[in-house]
PDB file of C-alpha atoms in Angstrom:
ATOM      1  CA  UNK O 680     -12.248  -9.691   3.174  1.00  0.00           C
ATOM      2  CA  UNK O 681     -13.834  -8.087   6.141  1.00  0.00           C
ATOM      3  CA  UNK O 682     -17.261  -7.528   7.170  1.00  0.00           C
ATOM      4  CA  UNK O 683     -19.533  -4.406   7.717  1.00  0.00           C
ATOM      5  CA  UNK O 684     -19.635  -4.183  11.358  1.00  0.00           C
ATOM      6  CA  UNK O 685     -22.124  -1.518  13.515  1.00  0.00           C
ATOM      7  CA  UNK O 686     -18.736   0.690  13.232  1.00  0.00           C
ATOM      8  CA  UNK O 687     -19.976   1.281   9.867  1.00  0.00           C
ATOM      9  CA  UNK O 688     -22.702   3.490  10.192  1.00  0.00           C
ATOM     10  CA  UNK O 689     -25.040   3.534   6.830  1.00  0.00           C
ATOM     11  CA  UNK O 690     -24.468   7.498   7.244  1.00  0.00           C
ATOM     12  CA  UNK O 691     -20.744   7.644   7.612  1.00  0.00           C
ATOM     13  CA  UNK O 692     -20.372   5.029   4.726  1.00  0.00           C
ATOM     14  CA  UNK O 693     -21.929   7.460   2.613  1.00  0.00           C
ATOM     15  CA  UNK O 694     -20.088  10.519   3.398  1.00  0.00           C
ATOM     16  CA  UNK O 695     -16.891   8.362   2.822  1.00  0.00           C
ATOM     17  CA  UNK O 696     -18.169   6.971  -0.233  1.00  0.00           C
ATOM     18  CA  UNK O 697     -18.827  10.474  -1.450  1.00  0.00           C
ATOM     19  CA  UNK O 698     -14.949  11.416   0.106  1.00  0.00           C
ATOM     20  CA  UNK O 699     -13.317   8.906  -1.452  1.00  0.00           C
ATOM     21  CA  UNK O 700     -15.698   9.092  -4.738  1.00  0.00           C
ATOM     22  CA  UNK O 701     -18.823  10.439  -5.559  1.00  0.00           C
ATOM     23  CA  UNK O 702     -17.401  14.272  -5.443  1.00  0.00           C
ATOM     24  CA  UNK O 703     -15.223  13.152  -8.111  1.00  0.00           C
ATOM     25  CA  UNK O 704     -18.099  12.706 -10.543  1.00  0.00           C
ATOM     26  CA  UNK O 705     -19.628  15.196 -13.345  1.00  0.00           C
ATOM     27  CA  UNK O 706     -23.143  15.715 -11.804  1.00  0.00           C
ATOM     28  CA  UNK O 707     -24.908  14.337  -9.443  1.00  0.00           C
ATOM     29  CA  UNK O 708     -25.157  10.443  -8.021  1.00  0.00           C
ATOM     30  CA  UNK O 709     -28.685   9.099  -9.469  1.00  0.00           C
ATOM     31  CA  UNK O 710     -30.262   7.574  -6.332  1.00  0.00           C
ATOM     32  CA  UNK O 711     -30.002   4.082  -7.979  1.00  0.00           C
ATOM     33  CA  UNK O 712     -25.941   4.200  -8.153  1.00  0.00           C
ATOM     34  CA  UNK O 713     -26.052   5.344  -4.590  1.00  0.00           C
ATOM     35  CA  UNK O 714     -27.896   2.141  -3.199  1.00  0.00           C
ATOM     36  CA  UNK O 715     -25.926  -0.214  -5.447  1.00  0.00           C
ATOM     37  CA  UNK O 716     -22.700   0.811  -4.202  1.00  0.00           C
ATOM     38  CA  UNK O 717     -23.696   0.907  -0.838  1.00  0.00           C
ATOM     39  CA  UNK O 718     -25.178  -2.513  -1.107  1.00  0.00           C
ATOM     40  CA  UNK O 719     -21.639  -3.781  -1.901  1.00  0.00           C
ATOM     41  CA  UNK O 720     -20.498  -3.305   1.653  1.00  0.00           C
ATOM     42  CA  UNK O 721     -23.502  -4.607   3.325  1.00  0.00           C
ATOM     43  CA  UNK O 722     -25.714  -1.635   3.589  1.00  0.00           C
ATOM     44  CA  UNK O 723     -29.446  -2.093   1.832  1.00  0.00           C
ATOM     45  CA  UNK O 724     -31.829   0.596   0.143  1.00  0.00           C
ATOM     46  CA  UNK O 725     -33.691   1.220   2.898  1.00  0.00           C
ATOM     47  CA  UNK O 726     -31.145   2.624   5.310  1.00  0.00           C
ATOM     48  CA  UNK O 727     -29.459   4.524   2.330  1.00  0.00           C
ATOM     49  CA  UNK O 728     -32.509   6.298   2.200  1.00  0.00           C
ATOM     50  CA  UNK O 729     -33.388   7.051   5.680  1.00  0.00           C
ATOM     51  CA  UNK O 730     -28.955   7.803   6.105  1.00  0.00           C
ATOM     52  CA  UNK O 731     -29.550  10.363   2.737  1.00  0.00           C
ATOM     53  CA  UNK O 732     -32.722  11.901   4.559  1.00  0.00           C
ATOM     54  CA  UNK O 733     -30.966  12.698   7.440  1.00  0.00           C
ATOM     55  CA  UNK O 734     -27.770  14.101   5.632  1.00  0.00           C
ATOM     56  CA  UNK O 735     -30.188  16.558   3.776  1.00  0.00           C
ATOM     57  CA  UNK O 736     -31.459  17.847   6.909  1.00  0.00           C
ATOM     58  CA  UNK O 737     -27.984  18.312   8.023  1.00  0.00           C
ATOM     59  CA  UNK O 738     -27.427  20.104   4.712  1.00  0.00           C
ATOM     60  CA  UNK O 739     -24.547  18.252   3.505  1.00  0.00           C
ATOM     61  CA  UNK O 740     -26.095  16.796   0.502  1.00  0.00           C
ATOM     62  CA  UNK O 741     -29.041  18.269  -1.751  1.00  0.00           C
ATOM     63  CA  UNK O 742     -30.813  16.679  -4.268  1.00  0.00           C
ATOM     64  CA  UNK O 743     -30.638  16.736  -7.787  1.00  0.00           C
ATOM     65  CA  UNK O 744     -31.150  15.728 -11.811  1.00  0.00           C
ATOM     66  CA  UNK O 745     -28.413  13.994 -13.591  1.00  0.00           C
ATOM     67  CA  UNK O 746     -28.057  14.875 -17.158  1.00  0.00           C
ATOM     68  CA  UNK O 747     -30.550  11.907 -17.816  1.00  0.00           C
ATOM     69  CA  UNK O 748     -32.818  13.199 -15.699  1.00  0.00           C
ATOM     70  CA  UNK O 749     -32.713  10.660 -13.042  1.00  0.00           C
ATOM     71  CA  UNK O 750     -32.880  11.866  -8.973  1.00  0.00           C
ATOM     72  CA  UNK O 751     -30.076  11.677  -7.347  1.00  0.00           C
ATOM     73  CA  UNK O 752     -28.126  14.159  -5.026  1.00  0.00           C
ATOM     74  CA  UNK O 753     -25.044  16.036  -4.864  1.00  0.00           C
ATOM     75  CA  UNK O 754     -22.482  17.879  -2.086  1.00  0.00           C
ATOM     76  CA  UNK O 755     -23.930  21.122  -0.721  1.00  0.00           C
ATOM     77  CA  UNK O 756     -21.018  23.650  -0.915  1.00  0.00           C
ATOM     78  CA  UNK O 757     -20.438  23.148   3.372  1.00  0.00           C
ATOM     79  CA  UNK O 758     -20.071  19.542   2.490  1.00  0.00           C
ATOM     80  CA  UNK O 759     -17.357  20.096  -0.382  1.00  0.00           C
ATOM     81  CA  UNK O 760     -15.415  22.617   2.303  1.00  0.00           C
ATOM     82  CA  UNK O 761     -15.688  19.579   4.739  1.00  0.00           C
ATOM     83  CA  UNK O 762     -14.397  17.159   2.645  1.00  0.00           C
ATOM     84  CA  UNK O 763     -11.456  19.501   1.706  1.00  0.00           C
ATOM     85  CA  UNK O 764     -10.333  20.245   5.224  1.00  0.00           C
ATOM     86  CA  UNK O 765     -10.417  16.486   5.649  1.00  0.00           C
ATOM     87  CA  UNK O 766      -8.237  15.296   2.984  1.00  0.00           C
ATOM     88  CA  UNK O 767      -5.286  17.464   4.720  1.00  0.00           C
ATOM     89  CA  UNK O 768      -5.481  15.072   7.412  1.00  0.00           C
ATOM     90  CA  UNK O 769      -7.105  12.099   6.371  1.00  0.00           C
ATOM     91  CA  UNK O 770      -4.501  11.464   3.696  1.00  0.00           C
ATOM     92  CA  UNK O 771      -1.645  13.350   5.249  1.00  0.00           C
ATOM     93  CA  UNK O 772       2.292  12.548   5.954  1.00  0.00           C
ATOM     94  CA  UNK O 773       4.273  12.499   8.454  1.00  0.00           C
ATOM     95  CA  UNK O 774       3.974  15.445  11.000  1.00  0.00           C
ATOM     96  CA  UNK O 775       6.257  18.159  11.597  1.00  0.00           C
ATOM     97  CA  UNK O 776       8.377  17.894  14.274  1.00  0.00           C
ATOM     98  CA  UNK O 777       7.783  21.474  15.753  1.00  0.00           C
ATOM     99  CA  UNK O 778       5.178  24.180  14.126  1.00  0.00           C
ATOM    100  CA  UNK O 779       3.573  25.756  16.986  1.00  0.00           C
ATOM    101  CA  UNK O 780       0.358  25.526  18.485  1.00  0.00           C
ATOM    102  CA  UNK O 781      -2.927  27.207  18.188  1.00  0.00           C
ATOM    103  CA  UNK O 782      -4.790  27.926  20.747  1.00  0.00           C
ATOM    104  CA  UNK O 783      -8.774  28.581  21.349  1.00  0.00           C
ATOM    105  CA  UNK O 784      -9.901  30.324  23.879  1.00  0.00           C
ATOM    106  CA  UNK O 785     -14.469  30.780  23.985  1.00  0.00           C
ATOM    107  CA  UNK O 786     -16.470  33.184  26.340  1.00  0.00           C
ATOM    108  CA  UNK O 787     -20.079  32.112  25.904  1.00  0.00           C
ATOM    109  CA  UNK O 788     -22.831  34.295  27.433  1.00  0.00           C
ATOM    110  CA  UNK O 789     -24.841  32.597  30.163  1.00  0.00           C
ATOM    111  CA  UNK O 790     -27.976  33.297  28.087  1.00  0.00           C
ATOM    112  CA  UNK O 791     -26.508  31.202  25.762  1.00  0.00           C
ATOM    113  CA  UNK O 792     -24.330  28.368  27.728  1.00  0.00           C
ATOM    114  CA  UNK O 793     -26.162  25.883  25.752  1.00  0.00           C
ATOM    115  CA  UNK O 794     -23.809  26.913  23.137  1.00  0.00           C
ATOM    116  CA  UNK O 795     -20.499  25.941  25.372  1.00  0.00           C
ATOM    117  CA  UNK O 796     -21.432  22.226  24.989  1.00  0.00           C
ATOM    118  CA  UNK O 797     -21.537  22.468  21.525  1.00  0.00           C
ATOM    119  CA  UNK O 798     -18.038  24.394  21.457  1.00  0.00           C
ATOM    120  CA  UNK O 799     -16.199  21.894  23.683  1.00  0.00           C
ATOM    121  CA  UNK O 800     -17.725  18.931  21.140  1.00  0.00           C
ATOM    122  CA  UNK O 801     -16.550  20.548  18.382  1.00  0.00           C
ATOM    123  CA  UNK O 802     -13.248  21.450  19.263  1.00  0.00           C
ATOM    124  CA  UNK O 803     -12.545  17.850  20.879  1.00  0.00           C
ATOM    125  CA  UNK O 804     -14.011  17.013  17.637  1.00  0.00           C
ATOM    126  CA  UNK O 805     -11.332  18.489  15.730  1.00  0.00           C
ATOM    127  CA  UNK O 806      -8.742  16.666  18.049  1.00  0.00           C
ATOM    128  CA  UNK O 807      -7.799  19.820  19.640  1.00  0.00           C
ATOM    129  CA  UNK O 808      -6.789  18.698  23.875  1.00  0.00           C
ATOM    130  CA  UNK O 809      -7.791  21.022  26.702  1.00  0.00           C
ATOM    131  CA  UNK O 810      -4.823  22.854  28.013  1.00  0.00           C
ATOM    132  CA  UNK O 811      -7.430  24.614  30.553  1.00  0.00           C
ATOM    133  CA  UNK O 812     -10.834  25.444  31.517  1.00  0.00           C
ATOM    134  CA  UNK O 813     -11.655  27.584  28.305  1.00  0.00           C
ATOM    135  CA  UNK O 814      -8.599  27.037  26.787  1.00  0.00           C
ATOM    136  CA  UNK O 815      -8.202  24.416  23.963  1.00  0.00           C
ATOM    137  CA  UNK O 816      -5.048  23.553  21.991  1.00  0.00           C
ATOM    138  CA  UNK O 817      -3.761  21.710  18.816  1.00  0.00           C
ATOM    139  CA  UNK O 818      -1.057  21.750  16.151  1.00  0.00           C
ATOM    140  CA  UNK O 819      -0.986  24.804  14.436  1.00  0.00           C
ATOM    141  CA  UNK O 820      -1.682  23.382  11.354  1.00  0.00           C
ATOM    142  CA  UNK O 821      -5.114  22.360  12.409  1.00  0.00           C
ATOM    143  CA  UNK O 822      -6.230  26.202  12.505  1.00  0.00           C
ATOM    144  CA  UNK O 823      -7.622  26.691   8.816  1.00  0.00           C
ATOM    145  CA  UNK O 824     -10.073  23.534   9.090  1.00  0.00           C
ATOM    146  CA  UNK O 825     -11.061  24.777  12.774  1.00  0.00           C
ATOM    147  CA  UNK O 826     -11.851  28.183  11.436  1.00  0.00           C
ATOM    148  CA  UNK O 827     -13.734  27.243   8.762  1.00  0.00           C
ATOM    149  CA  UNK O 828     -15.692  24.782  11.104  1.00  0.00           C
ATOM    150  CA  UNK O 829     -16.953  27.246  13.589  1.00  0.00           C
ATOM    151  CA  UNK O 830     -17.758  29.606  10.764  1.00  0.00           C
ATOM    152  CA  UNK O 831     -19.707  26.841   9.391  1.00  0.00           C
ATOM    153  CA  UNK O 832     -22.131  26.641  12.433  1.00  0.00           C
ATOM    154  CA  UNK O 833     -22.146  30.097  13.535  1.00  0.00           C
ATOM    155  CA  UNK O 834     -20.073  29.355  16.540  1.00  0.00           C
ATOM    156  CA  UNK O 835     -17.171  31.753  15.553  1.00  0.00           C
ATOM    157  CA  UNK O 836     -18.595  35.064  17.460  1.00  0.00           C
ATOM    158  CA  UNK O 837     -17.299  33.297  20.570  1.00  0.00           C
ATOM    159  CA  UNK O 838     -14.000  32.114  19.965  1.00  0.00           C
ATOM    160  CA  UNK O 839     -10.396  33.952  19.259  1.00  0.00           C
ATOM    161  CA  UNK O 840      -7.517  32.298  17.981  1.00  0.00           C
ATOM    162  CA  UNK O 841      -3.466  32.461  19.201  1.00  0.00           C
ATOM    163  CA  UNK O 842      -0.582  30.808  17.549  1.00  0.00           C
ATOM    164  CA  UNK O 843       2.197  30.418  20.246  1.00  0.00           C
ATOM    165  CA  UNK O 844       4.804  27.900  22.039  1.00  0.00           C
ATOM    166  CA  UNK O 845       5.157  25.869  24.888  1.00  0.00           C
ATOM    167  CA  UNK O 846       7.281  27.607  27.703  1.00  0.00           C
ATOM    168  CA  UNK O 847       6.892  26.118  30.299  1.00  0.00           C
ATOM    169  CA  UNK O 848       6.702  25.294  33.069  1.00  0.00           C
ATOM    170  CA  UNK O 849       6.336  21.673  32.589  1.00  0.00           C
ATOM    171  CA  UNK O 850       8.062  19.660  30.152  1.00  0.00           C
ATOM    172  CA  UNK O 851       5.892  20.228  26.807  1.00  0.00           C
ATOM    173  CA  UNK O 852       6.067  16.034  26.670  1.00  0.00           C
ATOM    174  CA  UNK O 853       4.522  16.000  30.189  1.00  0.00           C
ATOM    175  CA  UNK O 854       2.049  19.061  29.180  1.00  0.00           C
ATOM    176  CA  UNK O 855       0.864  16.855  26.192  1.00  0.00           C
ATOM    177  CA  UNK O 856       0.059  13.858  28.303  1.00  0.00           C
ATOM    178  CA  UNK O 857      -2.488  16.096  30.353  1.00  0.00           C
ATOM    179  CA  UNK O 858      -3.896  18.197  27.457  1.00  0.00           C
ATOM    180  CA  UNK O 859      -4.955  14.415  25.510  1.00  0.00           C
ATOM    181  CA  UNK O 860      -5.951  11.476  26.899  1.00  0.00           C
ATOM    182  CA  UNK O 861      -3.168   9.656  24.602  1.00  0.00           C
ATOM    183  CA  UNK O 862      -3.950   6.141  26.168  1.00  0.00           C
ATOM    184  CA  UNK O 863      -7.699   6.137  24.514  1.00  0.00           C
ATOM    185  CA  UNK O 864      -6.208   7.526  21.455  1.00  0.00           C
ATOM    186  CA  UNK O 865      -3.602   4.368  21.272  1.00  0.00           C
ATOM    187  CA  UNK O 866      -6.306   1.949  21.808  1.00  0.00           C
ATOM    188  CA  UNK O 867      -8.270   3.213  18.342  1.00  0.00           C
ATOM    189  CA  UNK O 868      -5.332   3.041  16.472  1.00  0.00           C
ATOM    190  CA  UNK O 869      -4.865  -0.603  18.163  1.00  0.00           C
ATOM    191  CA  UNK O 870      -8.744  -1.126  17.090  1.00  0.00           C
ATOM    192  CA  UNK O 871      -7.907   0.052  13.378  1.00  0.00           C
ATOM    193  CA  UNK O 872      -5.109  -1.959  12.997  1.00  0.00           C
ATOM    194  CA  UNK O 873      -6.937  -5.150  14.314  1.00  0.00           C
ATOM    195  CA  UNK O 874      -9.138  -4.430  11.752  1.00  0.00           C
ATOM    196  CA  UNK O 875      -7.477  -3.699   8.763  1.00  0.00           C
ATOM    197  CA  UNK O 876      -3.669  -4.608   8.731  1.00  0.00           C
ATOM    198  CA  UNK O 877      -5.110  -7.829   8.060  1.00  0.00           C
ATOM    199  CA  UNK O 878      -6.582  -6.874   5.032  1.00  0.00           C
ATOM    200  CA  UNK O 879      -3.535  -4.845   3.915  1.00  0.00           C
ATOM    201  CA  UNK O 880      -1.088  -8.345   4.317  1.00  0.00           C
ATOM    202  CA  UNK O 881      -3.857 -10.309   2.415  1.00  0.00           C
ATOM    203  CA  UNK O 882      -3.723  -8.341  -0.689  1.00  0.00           C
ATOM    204  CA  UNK O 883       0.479  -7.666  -0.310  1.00  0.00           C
ATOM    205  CA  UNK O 884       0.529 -11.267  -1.050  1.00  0.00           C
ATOM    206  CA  UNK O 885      -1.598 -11.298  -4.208  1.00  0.00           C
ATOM    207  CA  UNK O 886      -0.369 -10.230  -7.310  1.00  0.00           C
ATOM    208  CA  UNK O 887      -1.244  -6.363  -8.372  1.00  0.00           C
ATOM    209  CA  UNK O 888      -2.804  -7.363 -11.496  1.00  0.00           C
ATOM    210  CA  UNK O 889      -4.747  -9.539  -9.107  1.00  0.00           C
ATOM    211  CA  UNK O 890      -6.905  -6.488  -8.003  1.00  0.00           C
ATOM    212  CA  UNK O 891     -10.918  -7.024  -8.816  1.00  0.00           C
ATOM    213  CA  UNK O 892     -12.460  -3.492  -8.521  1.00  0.00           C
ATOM    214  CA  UNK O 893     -15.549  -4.640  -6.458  1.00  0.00           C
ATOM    215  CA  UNK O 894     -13.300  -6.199  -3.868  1.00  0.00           C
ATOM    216  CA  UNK O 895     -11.040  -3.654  -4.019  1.00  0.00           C
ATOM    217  CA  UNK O 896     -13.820  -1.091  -3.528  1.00  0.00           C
ATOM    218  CA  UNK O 897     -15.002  -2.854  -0.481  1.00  0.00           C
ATOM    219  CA  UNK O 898     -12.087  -2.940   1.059  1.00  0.00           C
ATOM    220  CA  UNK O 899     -10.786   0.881   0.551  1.00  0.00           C
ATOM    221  CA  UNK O 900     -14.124   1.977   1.591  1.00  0.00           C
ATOM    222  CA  UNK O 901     -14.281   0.293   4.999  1.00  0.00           C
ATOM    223  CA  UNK O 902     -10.576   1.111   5.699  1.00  0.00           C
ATOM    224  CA  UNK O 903     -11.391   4.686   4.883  1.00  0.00           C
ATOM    225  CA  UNK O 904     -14.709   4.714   6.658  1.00  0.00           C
ATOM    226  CA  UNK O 905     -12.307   3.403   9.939  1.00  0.00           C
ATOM    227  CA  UNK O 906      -9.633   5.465   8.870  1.00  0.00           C
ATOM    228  CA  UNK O 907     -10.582   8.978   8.375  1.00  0.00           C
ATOM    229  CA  UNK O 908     -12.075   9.452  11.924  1.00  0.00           C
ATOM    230  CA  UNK O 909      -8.655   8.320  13.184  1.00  0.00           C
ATOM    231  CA  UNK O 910      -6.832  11.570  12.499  1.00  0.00           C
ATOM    232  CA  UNK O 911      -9.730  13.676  14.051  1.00  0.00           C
ATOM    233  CA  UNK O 912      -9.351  11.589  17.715  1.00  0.00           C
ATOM    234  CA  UNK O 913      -5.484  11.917  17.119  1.00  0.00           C
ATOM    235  CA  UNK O 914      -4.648  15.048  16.279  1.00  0.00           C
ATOM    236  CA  UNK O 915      -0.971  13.970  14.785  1.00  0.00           C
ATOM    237  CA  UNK O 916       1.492  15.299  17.667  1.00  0.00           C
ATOM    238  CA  UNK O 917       5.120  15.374  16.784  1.00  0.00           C
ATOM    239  CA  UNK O 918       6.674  11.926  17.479  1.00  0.00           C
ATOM    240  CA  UNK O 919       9.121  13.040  20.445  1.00  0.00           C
ATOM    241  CA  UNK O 920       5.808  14.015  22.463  1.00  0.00           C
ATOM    242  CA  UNK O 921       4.900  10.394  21.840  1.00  0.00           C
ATOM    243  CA  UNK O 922       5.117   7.479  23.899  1.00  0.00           C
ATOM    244  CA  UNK O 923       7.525   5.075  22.531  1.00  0.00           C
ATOM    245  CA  UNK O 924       6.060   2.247  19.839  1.00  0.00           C
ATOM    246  CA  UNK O 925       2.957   4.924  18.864  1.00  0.00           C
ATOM    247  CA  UNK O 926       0.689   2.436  17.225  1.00  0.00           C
ATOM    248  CA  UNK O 927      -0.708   5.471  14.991  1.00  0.00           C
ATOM    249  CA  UNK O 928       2.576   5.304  13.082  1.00  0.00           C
ATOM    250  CA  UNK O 929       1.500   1.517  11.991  1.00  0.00           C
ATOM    251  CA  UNK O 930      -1.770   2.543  11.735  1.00  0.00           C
ATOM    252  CA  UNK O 931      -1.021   5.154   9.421  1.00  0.00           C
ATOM    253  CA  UNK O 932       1.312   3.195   7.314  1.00  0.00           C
ATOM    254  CA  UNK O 933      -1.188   0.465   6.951  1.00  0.00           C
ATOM    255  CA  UNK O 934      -3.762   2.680   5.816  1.00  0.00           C
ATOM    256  CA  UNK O 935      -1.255   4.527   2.882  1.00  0.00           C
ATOM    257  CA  UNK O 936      -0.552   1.289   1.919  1.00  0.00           C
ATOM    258  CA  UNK O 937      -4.328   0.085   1.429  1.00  0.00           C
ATOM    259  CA  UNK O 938      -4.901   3.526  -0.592  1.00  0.00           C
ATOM    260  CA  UNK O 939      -1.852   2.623  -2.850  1.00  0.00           C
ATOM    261  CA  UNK O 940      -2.977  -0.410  -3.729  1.00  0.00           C
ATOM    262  CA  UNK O 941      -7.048  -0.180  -3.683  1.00  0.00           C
ATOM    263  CA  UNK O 942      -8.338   3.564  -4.157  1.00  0.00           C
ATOM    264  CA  UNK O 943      -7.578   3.399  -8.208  1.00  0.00           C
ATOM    265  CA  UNK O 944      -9.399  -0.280  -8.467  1.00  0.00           C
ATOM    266  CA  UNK O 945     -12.079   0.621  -6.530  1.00  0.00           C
ATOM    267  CA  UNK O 946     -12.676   3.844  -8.462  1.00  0.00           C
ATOM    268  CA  UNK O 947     -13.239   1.347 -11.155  1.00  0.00           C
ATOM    269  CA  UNK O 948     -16.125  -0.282  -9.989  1.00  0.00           C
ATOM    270  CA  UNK O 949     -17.656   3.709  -8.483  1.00  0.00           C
ATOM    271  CA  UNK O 950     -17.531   4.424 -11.991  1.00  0.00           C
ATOM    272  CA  UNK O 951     -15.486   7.187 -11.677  1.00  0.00           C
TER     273      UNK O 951
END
């Protein structure tokens, strides 16, 4: 129903595929399952194998024998904590309406300021907003992933952790509106939605026994692949800090509903 598009990376597809997936198998994906599913949404051997190479280097996957003995490759145990922390946002409900905030706060020696850049992009990675210079904030419920995060790449020596509320003295909905730049975050939910509510009304009017699993696999993983950056850009702010008409709420509803109806089809064509 839709295209692969350059938004698809070859490397994020896989890390989705192995999200949504691959983790879900016995043993390890033989090499040869890994390039056929890929080649379902557009992506051919070669750049499966150059994405893989580069995703062992990062140490999120390792390679491995399946039972059969054939190669394939498996989820290093960072990747598995990754993909964890991910499915409490990626696949999560509505927000609470009011459970604190956590804030960072990083001193990085000046011997090692190279490390500060790689601080701030990890922290706006993990949709945390910069309430000053220093001084980065989120939901409170975004602390466990965070932790484990800067564990992950040694970072944690230079960061402390608060939980606390907004007193003041600006409204916290006018606070909000400086901490995150909410306008670019509206436009990706805009872009998701252009993308894939489409594809969500398309199979709404087809009946459910009407599902085939390779089309339904194509189109879970590419809404996923769009999707599950979504909730790291947006870090899911209680609606009455919100403009009015938040496009992430349609976003997110379109989304649910493509998981209802695809994620069990497609599983049937991943072979899982």
């Amino acid at each position: 129903m839709i295209n692969v598009s350059d938004q698809h990376a070859p490397r994020s597809l896989i890390v989705t595929l192995y999200g949504a997936y691959g983790r879900f198998l016995s043993g390890p994906m033989p090499v040869a399952e890994l390039i056929r599913l890929l080649a379902a949404v557009g992506v051919d051997a070669p750049s499966v194998r150059s994405s893989v190479s580069r995703l062992k280097r990062r140490g999120l996957l390792a390679p491995a024998r399946t039972a059969q003995g054939a190669a394939g490759y498996e989820l290093s145990p960072d990747a598995r904590q990754l993909l964890d922390d991910g499915d409490r946002r990626i696949y999560a409900g509505t927000p609470p309406e009011d459970a604190g905030w956590v804030l960072a706060v990083f001193s990085v020696p000046e011997s090692e300021r190279q490390k500060r850049h790689v601080l701030r992009s990890r922290l706006a990675g993990l949709g945390f907003g910069t309430a000053a210079p220093g001084v980065w904030i989120a939901p409170a419920r975004l602390y466990e992933e965070a932790r484990h995060t800067l564990q992950r790449l040694r970072l944690d020596p230079y960061v402390d952790f608060f939980r606390g509320d907004h007193l003041g003295y600006a409204p916290t909905v006018e606070a909000v509106a400086r901490w995150w730049d909410l306008a670019a975050i509206a436009k990706e939910h805009e872009a998701f939605l252009d993308r894939h509510a489409r594809v969500l009304r398309d199979w709404q009017g087809r009946a459910a026994a009407n599902t085939p699993p390779e089309e339904a696999y194509r189109d879970y993983l590419l809404a996923l692949d769009s999707w599950r950056h979504l909730p790291y850009a947006d870090p899911g702010l209680p609606a009455h800090l919100l403009p009015a008409d938040w496009p992430g709420v349609r976003s997110a509803e379109v989304f649910r509903g493509l998981h209802e109806r695809l994620r069990d089809a497609g599983a049937v064509f991943a072979g899982v």
